[in-house]
């Protein structure tokens, strides 16, 4: 049985680790806030007290953490992953982080004889639960080939994108589209609401028409139900857009749509909506137009 360490049991990490257990892997979990590990331990996982402990005996270590600074502390901090990582270990990081950090991990793990894949995912909490994530992977091709079957146990599509950092580049370019799509949906819904249309009727047209998107499918119903429970938090969406902005700065690439979408999520964050689902950014538009975007009923 393949021994797997799993660090980061948040919205995405917990269902991913649970799916690994269900598929018959032996899983050792670590989470900074230990209470979030309880459900996994009940389902049969072993509990590690530190990131280093989660590496012990593992052939593969997954990490699914918020951002660059979480990765820094889990890998480079006291009792961190790098203290234990050695020959034969493959680390698969599915967090969305800067490509530069992915490349640094690849180099630092390589010095210890360990392998590293940056393997971010798309598909939100429902896809993590259903094991239908889409993995975009950067790293050394033979390492990717060796882990393809494992990744396929968590996802419906697993694609090799190129050398180390390529997965993270892919993810930031992809989430630029996600953020812009989400704001586009909110603007369309706001215009429809202001015009006196029933937003639920309008959403049906969008979903059947050429304005459709995954965001319209996933976030449209959440907005109309005023269900801002977190699937992908507004603060993490903003984090991705800011990382993408760093890239456009580096590439000297004008990206006006990216910057417009970033500004709306920044406003949402300053309204205190950071922990809510990114769909909560609709509340910015509601404030501007002094009207709620919600189901009207009838029609
Ligand atoms: P989340 O629910 O906020 O979970 C974040 C995890 O990171 C938690 O386990 C948290 O531990 C841990 N963490 C944060 N700071 C830490 C630190 N300094 N040291 C140790 N652990 C730390 O986030 P998520 O939605 O699962 O997302 C995880 C990653 O996947 C992010 O990079 C996100 O952008 C990406 N992603 C998310 C989605 C989505 O739809 N949610 C989809 C694709 C990709 P605690 O429990 O102790 O806070």
Coordinates of N, CA, C and O in Angstrom, one line a residue, residues 90 106-107 109-110 114-118 137-147 160-166:
X90 N 8.6 11.9 -3.2 CA 8.1 12.9 -4.2 C 7.1 13.8 -3.5 O 6.1 13.3 -2.9
X106 N 11.5 22.9 -6.0 CA 12.0 21.8 -6.9 C 13.5 21.8 -6.7 O 14.1 20.7 -6.6
X107 N 14.2 22.9 -6.7 CA 15.6 22.9 -6.5 C 16.0 22.5 -5.1 O 17.0 21.6 -5.0
X109 N 14.4 20.6 -2.9 CA 14.1 19.2 -2.6 C 15.1 18.4 -3.4 O 15.6 17.3 -3.0
X110 N 15.4 18.8 -4.7 CA 16.3 18.1 -5.5 C 17.7 17.9 -4.8 O 18.3 16.9 -5.0
X114 N 15.1 14.4 -3.3 CA 13.7 14.2 -3.4 C 13.2 14.9 -4.7 O 13.9 15.8 -5.3
X115 N 12.0 14.5 -5.1 CA 11.4 15.1 -6.3 C 10.3 16.0 -6.0 O 9.6 15.9 -4.9
X116 N 10.0 16.9 -6.9 CA 8.9 17.9 -6.7 C 8.1 18.1 -7.9 O 8.7 18.4 -9.0
X117 N 6.8 18.1 -7.8 CA 5.9 18.5 -8.9 C 5.0 19.7 -8.4 O 4.4 19.6 -7.3
X118 N 4.9 20.7 -9.2 CA 3.9 21.7 -8.9 C 2.6 21.2 -9.7 O 2.7 21.1 -10.9
X137 N 0.3 20.1 -14.3 CA 1.5 19.7 -13.6 C 2.8 20.2 -14.3 O 3.0 20.1 -15.5
X138 N 3.7 20.7 -13.4 CA 5.0 21.1 -13.9 C 6.1 20.3 -13.1 O 5.9 19.9 -12.0
X139 N 7.2 20.0 -13.8 CA 8.3 19.3 -13.1 C 9.0 18.4 -14.1 O 8.8 18.5 -15.4
X140 N 9.7 17.4 -13.6 CA 10.4 16.5 -14.5 C 9.5 15.4 -15.1 O 8.7 14.8 -14.3
X141 N 9.5 15.2 -16.4 CA 8.6 14.3 -17.0 C 8.5 12.9 -16.4 O 7.4 12.4 -16.2
X142 N 9.7 12.3 -16.1 CA 9.6 10.9 -15.5 C 8.9 10.9 -14.2 O 8.2 9.9 -13.8
X143 N 9.1 12.0 -13.4 CA 8.4 12.1 -12.1 C 6.9 12.2 -12.3 O 6.1 11.5 -11.6
X144 N 6.5 13.0 -13.3 CA 5.1 13.1 -13.6 C 4.5 11.8 -14.0 O 3.5 11.3 -13.5
X145 N 5.3 11.1 -14.9 CA 4.8 9.8 -15.4 C 4.6 8.8 -14.2 O 3.6 8.1 -14.2
X146 N 5.5 8.9 -13.3 CA 5.4 7.9 -12.1 C 4.2 8.2 -11.2 O 3.7 7.3 -10.6
X147 N 3.8 9.5 -11.2 CA 2.7 9.8 -10.3 C 1.3 10.0 -11.0 O 0.3 10.4 -10.4
X160 N 0.4 17.2 -18.2 CA 1.8 17.6 -18.0 C 2.0 18.9 -18.8 O 1.7 19.0 -20.0
X161 N 2.4 20.0 -18.1 CA 2.5 21.3 -18.7 C 3.9 21.7 -19.1 O 4.1 22.7 -19.9
X162 N 4.9 21.1 -18.5 CA 6.3 21.4 -18.9 C 7.2 21.4 -17.6 O 6.8 20.8 -16.6
X163 N 8.4 22.1 -17.7 CA 9.3 22.0 -16.6 C 8.8 22.7 -15.3 O 7.7 23.3 -15.3
X164 N 9.5 22.5 -14.2 CA 9.1 23.0 -12.9 C 8.6 24.5 -13.0 O 9.2 25.3 -13.6
X165 N 7.5 24.7 -12.4 CA 6.9 26.1 -12.4 C 5.7 26.2 -13.5 O 4.9 27.0 -13.4
X166 N 5.7 25.2 -14.4 CA 4.7 25.3 -15.5 C 3.3 25.1 -15.0 O 2.4 25.7 -15.5

